[in-house]
Coordinates of C-alpha atoms and ligand atoms in Angstrom, one line a residue:
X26 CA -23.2 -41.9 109.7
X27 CA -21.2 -40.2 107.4
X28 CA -22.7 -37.5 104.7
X29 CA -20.9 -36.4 101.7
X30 CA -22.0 -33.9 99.2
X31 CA -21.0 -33.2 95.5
X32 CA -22.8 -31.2 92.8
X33 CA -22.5 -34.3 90.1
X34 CA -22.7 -37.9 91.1
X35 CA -22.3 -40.9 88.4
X36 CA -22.4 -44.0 89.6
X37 CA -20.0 -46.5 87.2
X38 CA -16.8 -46.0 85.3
X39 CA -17.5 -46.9 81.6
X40 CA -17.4 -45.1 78.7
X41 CA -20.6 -43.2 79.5
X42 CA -20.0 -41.9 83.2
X43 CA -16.2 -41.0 82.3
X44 CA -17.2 -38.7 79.4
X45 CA -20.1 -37.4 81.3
X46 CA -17.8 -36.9 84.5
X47 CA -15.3 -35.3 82.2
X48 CA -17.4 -32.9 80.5
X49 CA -19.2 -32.1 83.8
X50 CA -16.2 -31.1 85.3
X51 CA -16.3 -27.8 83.5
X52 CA -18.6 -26.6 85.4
X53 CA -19.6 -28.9 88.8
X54 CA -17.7 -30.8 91.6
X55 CA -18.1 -34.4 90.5
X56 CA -17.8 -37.8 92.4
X57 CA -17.3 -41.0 90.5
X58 CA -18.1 -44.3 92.4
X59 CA -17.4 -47.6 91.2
X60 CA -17.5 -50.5 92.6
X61 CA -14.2 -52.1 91.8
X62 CA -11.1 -50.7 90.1
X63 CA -11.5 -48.0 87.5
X64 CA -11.3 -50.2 84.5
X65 CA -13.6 -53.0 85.6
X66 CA -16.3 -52.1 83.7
X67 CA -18.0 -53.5 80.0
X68 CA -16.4 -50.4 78.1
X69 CA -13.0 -52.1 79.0
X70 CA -13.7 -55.8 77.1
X71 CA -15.0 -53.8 73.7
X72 CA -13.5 -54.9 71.0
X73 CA -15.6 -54.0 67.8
X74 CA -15.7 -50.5 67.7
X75 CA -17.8 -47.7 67.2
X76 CA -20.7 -47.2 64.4
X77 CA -20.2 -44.1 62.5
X78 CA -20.8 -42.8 59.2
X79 CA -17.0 -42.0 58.0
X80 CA -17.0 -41.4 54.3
X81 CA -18.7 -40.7 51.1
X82 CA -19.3 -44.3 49.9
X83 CA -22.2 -44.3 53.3
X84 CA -24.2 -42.3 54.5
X85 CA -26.6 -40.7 57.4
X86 CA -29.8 -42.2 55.7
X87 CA -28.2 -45.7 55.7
X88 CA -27.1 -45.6 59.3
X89 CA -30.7 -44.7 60.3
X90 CA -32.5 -47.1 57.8
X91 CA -30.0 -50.1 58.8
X92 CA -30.2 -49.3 62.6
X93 CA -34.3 -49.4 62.4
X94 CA -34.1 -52.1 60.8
X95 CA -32.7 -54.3 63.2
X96 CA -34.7 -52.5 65.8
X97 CA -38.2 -54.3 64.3
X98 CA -40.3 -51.5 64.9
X99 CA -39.3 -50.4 68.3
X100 CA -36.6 -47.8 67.5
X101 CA -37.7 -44.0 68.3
X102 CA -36.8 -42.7 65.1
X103 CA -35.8 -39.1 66.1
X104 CA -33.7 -40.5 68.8
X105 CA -31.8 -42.5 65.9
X106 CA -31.5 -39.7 64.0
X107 CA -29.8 -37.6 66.7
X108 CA -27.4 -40.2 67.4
X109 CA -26.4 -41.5 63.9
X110 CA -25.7 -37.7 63.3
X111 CA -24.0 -36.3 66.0
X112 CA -21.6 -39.6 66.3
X113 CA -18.8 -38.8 64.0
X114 CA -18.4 -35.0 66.1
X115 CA -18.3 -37.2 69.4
X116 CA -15.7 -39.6 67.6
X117 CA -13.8 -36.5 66.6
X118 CA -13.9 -35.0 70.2
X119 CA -12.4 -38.7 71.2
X120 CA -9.4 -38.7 68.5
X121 CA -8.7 -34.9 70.1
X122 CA -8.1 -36.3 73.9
X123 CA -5.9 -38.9 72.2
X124 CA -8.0 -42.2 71.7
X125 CA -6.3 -44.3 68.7
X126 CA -7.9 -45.5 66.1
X127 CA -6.5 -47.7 63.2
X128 CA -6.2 -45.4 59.9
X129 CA -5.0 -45.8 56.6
X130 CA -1.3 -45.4 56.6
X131 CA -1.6 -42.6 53.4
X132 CA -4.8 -40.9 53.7
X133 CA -4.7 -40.7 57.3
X134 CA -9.1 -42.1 57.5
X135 CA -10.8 -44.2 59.1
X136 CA -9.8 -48.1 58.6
X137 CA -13.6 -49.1 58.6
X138 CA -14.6 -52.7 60.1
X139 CA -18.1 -54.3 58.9
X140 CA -20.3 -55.8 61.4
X141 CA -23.7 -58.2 61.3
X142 CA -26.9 -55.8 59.9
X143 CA -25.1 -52.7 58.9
X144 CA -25.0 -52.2 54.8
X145 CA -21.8 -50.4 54.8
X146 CA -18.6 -50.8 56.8
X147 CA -18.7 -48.1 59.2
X148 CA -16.9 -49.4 62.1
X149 CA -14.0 -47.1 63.2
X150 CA -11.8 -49.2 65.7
X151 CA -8.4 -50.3 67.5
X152 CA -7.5 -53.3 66.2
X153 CA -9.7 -55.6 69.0
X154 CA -9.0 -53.2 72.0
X155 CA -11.2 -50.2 71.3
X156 CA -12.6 -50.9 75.1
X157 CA -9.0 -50.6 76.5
X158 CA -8.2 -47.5 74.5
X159 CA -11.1 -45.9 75.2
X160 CA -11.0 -46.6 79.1
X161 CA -7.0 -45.8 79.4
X162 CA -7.4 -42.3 77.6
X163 CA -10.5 -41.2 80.0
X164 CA -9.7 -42.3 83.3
X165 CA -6.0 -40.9 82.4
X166 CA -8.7 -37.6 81.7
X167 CA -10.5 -37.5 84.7
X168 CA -7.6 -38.6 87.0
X169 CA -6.0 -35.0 85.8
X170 CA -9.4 -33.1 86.5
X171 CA -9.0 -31.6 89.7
X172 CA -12.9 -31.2 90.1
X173 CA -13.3 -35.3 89.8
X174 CA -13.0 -37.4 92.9
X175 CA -12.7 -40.8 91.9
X176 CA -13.8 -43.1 94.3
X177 CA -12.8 -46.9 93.7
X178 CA -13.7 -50.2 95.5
X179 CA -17.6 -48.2 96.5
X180 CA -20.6 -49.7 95.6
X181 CA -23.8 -47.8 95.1
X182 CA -26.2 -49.8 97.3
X183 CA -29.8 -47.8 96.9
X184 CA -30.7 -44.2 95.7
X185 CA -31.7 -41.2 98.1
X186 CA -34.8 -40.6 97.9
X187 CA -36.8 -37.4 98.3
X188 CA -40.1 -36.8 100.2
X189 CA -41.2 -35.2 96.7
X190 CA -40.3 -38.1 94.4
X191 CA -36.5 -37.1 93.4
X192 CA -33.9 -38.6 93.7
X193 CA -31.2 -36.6 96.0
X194 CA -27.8 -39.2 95.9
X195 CA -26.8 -42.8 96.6
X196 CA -25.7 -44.9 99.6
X197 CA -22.6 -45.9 99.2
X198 CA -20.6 -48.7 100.5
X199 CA -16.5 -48.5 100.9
X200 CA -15.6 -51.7 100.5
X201 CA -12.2 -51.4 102.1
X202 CA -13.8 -50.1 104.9
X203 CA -17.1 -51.7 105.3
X204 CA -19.0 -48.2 106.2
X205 CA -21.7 -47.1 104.5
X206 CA -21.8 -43.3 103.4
X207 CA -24.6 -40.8 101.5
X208 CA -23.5 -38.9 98.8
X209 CA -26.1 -36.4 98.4
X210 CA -25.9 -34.8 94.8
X211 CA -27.5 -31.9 92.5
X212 CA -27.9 -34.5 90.0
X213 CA -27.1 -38.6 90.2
X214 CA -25.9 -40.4 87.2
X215 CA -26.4 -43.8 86.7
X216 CA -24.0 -45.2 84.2
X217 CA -23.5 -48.4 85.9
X218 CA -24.1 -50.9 82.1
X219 CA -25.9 -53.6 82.0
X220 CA -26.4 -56.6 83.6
X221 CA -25.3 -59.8 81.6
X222 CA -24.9 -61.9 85.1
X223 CA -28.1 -62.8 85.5
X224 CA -27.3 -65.4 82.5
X225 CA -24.9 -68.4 83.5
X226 CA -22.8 -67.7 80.6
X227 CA -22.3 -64.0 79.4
X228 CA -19.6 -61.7 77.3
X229 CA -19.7 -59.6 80.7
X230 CA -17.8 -58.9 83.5
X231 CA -18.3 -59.9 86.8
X232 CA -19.7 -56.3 87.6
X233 CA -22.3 -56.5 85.1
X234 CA -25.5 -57.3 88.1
X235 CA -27.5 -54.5 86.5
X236 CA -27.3 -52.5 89.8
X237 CA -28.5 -49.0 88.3
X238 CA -31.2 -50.6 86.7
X239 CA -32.6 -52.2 90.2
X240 CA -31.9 -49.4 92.3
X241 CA -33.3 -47.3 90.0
X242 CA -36.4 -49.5 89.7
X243 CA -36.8 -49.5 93.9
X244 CA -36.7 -45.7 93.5
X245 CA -39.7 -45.7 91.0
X246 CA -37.7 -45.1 88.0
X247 CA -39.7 -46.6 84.9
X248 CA -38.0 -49.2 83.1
X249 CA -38.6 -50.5 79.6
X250 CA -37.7 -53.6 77.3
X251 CA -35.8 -55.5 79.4
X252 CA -37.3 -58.6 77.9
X253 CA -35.0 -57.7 74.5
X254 CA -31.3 -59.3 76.2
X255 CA -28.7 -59.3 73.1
X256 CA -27.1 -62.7 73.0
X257 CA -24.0 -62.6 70.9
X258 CA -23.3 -65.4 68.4
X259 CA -19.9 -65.8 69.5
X260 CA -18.5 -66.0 72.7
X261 CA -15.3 -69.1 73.2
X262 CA -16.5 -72.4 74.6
X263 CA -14.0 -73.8 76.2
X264 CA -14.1 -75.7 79.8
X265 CA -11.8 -73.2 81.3
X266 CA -12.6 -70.0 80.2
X267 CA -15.7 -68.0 82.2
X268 CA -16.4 -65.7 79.4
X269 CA -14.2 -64.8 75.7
X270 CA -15.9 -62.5 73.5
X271 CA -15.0 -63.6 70.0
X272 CA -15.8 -60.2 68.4
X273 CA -18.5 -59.8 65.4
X274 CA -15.9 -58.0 63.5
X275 CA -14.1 -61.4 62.6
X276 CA -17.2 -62.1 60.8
X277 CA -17.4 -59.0 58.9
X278 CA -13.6 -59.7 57.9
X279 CA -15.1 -63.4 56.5
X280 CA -15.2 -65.4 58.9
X281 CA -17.4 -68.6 58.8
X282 CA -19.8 -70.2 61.3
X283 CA -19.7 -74.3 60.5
X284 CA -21.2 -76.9 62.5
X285 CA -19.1 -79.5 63.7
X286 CA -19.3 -81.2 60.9
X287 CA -17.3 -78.6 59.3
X288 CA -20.5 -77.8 57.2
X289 CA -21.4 -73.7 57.0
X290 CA -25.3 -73.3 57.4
X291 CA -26.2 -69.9 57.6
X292 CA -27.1 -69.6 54.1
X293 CA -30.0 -72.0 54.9
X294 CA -31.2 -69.0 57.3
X295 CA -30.8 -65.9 55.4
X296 CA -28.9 -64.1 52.7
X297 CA -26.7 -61.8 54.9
X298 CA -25.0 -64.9 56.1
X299 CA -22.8 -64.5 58.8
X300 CA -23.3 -60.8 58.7
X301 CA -27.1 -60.7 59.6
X302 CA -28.2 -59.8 62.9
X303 CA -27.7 -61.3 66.2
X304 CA -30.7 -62.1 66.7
X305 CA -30.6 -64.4 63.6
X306 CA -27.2 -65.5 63.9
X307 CA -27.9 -66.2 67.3
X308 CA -31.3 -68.5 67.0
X309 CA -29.5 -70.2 64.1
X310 CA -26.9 -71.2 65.9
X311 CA -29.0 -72.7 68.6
X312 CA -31.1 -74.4 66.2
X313 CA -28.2 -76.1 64.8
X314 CA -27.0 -77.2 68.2
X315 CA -29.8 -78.6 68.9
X316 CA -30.4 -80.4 66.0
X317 CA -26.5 -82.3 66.2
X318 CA -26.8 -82.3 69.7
X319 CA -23.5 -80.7 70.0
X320 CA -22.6 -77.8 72.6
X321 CA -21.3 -75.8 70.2
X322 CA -20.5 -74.6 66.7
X323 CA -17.6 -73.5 64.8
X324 CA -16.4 -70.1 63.5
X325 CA -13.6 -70.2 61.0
X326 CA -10.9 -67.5 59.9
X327 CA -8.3 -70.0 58.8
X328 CA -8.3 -68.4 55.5
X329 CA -6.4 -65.8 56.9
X330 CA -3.2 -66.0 57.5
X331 CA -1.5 -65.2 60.8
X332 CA 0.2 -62.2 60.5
X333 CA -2.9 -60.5 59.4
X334 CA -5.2 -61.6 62.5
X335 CA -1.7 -61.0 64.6
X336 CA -2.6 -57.6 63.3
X337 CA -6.0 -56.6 63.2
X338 CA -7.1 -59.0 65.9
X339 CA -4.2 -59.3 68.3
X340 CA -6.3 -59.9 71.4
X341 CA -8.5 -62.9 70.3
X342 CA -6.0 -64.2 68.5
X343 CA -2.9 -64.3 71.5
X344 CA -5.9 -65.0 74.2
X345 CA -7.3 -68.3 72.3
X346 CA -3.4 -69.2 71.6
X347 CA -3.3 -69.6 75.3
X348 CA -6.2 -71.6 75.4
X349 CA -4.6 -73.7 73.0
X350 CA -6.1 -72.9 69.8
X351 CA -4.5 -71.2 67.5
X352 CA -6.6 -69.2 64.8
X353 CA -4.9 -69.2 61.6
X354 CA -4.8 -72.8 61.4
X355 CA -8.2 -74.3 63.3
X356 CA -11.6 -72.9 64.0
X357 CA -13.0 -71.6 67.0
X358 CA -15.1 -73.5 68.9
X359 CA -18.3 -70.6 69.6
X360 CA -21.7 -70.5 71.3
X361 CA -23.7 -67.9 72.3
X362 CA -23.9 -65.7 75.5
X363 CA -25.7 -62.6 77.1
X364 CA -24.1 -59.7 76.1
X365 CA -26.3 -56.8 76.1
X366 CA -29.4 -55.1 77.6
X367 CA -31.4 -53.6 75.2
X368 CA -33.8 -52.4 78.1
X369 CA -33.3 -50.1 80.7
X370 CA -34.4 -47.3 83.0
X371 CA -36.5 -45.3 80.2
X372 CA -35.2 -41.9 78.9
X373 CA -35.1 -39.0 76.5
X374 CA -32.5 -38.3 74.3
X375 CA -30.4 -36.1 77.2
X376 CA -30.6 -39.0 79.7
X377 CA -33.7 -37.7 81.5
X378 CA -35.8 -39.9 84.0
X379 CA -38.7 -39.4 85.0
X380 CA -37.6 -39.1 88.7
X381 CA -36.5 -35.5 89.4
X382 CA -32.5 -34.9 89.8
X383 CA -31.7 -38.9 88.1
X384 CA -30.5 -39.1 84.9
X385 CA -29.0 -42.5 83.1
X386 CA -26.9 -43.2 80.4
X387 CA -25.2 -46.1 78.9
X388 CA -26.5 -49.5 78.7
X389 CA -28.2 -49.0 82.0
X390 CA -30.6 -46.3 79.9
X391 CA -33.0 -47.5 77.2
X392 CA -33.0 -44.1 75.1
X393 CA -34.9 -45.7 72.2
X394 CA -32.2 -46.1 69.7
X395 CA -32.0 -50.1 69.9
X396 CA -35.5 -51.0 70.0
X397 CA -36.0 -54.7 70.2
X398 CA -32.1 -55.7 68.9
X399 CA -28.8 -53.5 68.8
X400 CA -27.1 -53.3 65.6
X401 CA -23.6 -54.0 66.1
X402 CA -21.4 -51.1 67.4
X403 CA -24.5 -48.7 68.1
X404 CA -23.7 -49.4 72.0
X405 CA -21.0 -47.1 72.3
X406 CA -21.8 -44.5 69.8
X407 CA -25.1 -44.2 72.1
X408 CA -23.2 -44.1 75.2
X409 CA -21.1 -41.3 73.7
X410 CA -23.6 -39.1 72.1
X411 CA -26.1 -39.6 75.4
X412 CA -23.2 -38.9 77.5
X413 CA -22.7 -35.5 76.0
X414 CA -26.2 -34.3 75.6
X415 CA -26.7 -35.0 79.4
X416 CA -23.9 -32.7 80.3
X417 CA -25.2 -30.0 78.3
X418 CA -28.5 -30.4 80.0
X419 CA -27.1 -30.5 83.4
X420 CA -24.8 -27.2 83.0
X421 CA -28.5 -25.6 82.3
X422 CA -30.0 -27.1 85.2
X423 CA -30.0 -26.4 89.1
X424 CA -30.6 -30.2 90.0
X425 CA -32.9 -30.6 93.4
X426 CA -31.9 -28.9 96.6
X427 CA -29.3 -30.7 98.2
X428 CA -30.9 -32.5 101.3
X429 CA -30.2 -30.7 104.6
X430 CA -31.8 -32.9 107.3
X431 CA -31.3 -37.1 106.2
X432 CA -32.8 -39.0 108.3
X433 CA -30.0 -41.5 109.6
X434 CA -32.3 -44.3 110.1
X435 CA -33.4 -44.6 106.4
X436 CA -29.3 -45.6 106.1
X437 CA -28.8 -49.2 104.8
X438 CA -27.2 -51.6 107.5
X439 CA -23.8 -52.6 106.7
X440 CA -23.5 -56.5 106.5
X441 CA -20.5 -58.5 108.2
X442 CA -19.7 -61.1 105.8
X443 CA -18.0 -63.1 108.8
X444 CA -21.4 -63.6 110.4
X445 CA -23.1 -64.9 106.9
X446 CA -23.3 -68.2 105.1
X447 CA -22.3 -67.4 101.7
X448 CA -23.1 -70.6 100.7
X449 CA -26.6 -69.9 100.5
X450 CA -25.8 -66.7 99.0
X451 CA -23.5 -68.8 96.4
X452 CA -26.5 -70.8 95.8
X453 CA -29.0 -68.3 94.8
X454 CA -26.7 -66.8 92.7
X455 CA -25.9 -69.7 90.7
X456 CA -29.7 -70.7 90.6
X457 CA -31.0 -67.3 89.4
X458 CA -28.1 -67.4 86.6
X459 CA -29.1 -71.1 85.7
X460 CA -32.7 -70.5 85.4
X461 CA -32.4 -67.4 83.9
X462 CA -30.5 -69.3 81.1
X463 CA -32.3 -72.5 80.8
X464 CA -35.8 -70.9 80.8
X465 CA -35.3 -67.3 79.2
X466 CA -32.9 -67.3 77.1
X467 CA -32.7 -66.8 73.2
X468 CA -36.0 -69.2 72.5
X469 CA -38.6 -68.8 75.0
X470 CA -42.1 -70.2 76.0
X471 CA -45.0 -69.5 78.6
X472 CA -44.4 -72.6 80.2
X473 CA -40.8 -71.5 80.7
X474 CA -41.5 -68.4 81.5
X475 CA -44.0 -69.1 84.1
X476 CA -41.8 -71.7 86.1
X477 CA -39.1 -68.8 85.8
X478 CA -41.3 -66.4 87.2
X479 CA -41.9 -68.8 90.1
X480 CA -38.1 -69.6 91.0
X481 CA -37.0 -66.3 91.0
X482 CA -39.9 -65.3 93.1
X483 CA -39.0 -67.4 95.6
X484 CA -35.6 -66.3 95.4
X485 CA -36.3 -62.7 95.5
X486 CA -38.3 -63.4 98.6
X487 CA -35.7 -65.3 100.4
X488 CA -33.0 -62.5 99.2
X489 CA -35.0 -59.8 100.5
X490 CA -35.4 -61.3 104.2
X491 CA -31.8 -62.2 104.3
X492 CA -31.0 -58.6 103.4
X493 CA -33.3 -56.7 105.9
X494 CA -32.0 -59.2 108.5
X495 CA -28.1 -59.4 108.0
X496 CA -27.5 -56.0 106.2
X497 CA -25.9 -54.9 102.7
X498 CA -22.5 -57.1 102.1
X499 CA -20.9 -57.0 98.3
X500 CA -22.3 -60.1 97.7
X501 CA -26.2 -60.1 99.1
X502 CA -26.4 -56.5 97.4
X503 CA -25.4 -58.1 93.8
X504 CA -27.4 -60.9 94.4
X505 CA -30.1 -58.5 95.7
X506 CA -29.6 -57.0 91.7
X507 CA -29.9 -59.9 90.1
X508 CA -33.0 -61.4 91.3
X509 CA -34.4 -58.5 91.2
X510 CA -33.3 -57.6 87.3
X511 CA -33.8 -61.2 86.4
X512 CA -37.7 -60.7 87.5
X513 CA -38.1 -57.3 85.7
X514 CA -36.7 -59.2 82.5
X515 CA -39.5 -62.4 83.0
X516 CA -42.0 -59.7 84.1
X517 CA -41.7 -58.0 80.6
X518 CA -41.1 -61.3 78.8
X519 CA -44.4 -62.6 80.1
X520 CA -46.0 -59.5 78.9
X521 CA -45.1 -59.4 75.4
X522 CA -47.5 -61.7 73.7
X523 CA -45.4 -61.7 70.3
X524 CA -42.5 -62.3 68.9
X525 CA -39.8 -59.7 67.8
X526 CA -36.2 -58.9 67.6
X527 CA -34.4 -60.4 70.6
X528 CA -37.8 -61.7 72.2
X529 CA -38.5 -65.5 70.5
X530 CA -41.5 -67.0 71.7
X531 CA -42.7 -70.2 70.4
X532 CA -46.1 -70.2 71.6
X533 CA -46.4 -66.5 69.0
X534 CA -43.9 -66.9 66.6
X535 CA -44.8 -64.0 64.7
X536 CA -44.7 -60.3 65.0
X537 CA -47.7 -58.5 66.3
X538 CA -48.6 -54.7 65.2
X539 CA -50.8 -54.9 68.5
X540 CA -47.6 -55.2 70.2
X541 CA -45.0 -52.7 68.3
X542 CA -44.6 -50.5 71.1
X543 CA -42.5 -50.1 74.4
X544 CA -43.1 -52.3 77.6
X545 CA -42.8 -50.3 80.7
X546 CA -43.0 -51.4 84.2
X547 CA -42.6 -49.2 87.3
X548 CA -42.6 -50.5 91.0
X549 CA -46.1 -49.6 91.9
X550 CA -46.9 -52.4 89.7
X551 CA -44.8 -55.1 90.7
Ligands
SIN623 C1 -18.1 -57.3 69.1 O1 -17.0 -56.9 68.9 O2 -18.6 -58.3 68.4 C2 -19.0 -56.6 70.0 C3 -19.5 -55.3 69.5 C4 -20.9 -54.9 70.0 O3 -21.4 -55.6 70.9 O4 -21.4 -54.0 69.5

């Protein structure tokens, strides 16, 4: 059994655990694992931008007010505060490593994109690419740090645990060559993002099976408002496409949502239009597809012309050409999909757990800003400002002893795929994915939630024996994930006898005061 040991260990290669393994470099050894190639990650497919207050016509106040807002109650304030006003340093830091962003040509600001709930346009961005930008210029950053190892194709299986409740490292599998290793570590990172594929359709990619948040959860990590999943208005529907963000921002540039019909209806479902929350957006559109019976609705930019969405949204525009559509001249054909978890592994406003020597940041964490929906953009402006406070915090902090004696036993079994039926692996998978959409997605009910609680117990159950018996391969440790995330998400549902932000119910379709506070589950009572 092989042992390795590092002083930092972050598990995932986004946005959050590249600036945290960057700025922890200063001072610690640090190993990054990730599970596929460095890029694979959510950061990579963001295309809006980042929220920040950039000139005089906003302001901090606003930020705050608009970000509460959306959040229906749940936002911690002071957490807001400290991230709507230490964003535009971070973005600063960001444009000094050598991340573009689109300025004006003379003045040399901020171009500033508008997105859905935010009163100003405070969106600083890269044409549609902000995720690739962002991604290039950080791993290009850590790949020159010579206190970074960066290990690819290894997946974080489960967390080390301590006799005294920490948390000590991660099991790690090597994909290439099937052998399980511990890293022990000072301090372990999650920064893994969310977990969008426990929906059948999502904006995420395939590595999104919200592994930090269930290995963090078997550890005894507490968890909180998973039952709030973003669904974005607009994600392509088209027959061949798995997932196609169609970014928010072409709404703030005047974009309109039309049924089939061609007709626009969200003025029928509030003033802001097109621009007001997801949540809204979102439970509009599916009201209006279920009302025509149609699979989806239309978003239209035809008004402007090609050269300008050439420019200013070059990805959708050249990846929906290839589909066959071209944007300038016919609209989009849109529905909705699971894009964001504003839940996650509970904590403080320097990525603190409540598990000794585990921090998380990222989507993976739920700091408080987003309360029961994300305003637009806020995602990586929190994984930015998080990311950097956690660093601080660990260069003042020993971490827990690094374990001498590990017990080899407790080491996961390493699965031979060969010796496995991946159909019925293939069929849990796509069952968990199905129910989780059918039965808990953007409108919900106890009845729905009950018979979801019931499947994916079963599934759980049957997951967990297959795993004991036939060991930890790629795919029965992701499905392992997602039935186990899916069940935290109907566990928290269930419990939240109201409705608010992302969380529709129909049996309580109004707001609670009873219920404008966290949910928070922890193993113990599972
Ligand atoms: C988008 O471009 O619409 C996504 C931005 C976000 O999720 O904040």
């Amino acid at each position: 059994m092989r042992i390795e040991k590092t002083d930092v260990l972050v598990i995932g290669s986004g946005i959050a655990g590249l600036l945290l393994a960057r700025k922890a470099a200063r001072f610690a050894d640090v190993a990054i694992v990730t599970k596929k190639e460095g890029s694979a990650s959510n950061t990579y497919y963001a295309q809006g931008g980042i929220a920040a207050v950039a000139n005089d016509e906003d302001s901090f106040e606003l930020h705050i007010s608009d970000t509460i807002e959306a959040g229906q109650g749940l936002c911690h304030p002071e957490a807001v505060e400290i991230m709507v006003r230490e964003g535009p340093a971070r973005i600063r830091e960001l444009a000094e490593l050598g991340v573009r962003f689109n300025r004006d040509e003379s003045s040399g600001s901020f171009r500033l994109g508008r997105e859905g709930g935010h009163s100003a346009s405070r969106i600083v961005h890269f044409h549609d690419v902000i995720g690739r930008e962002l991604e290039e210029v950080l791993l290009d950053e850590v790949g020159k740090s010579p206190n970074v190892s960066f290990l690819d194709e290894h997946l974080a299986i489960d967390l080390v645990g301590g006799s005294d409740g920490g948390v000590k490292g991660c099991y790690v599998l090597d994909r290439r060559r099937n052998e399980i290793a511990a890293y022990l570590a000072r301090h372990t990172i999650i920064a893994t993002g969310g977990a969008g594929k426990i929906y059948l359709y999502t904006s995420n990619p395939d590595v999104a099976s919200g592994d930090g948040i269930a290995m963090a959860y078997r550890a005894g990590a507490e968890i909180s408002n998973l039952e709030f999943v973003q669904f974005h208005p607009t994600s392509l529907y088209h027959q061949k496409v798995k997932s196609l963000l169609i970014s928010e921002a072409l709404r703030g540039e005047g974009a309109v949502l039309r049924t089939t019909a061609g007709d626009e209806f969200m003025s029928h479902y509030d003033d802001r239009r097109e621009l007001a929350p997801r949540d809204i957006v979102a439970r509009a559109m599916d009201s209006e597809m279920k009302k025509s019976g149609e699979k989806y609705v239309l978003l239209d930019i035809t008004k402007k012309p090609a050269d300008w969405l050439k420019d200013r949204f070059p990805f959708v525009y050249e990846r929906c050409l290839e589909y066959g559509i071209d944007i300038s001249r016919e609209p989009i054909p849109v529905v909705p999909a699971a894009h964001y978890m504003c839940g996650g592994v509970r904590v403080d406003m320097e990525g603190k757990t409540n598990l000794p020597g585990l921090s998380v940041v990222g989507e993976a964490a739920c700091s408080g800003v987003h309360g029961a929906n994300r305003l637009a953009s806020n995602s990586l402006l929190e994984a930015i400002v998080l990311s950097h406070r956690c660093s601080e915090r660990l260069k003042d902090e020993r971490g827990v002893e690094i374990v001498a004696d590990l017990d080899t036993g407790d080491f996961p079994r390493t699965g031979d795929p060969k010796i496995f039926e991946t159909v019925i692996l293939d069929h849990d998978w796509d069952l968990t994915r199905r129910v989780m959409w059918d039965y808990v997605g953007i409108v919900r009910s106890e009845e729905r939630l009950r018979l979801a609680r019931e499947r994916i117990g079963q599934i759980r159950e049957t997951v967990e024996r297959l795993y004991e018996e036939y060991g930890a391969s790629v795919d029965m440790v992701e499905l392992r994930n997602i039935a186990l995330v899916s069940s935290l998400v109907v566990q928290s549902a269930i419990a939240r006898k109201e409705s608010r932000g992302l969380h529709y119910m129909i049996d309580y379709p109004e707001r609670d005061p009873e219920w404008c506070k966290d949910s928070i589950i922890k193993i113990e009572e599972d």
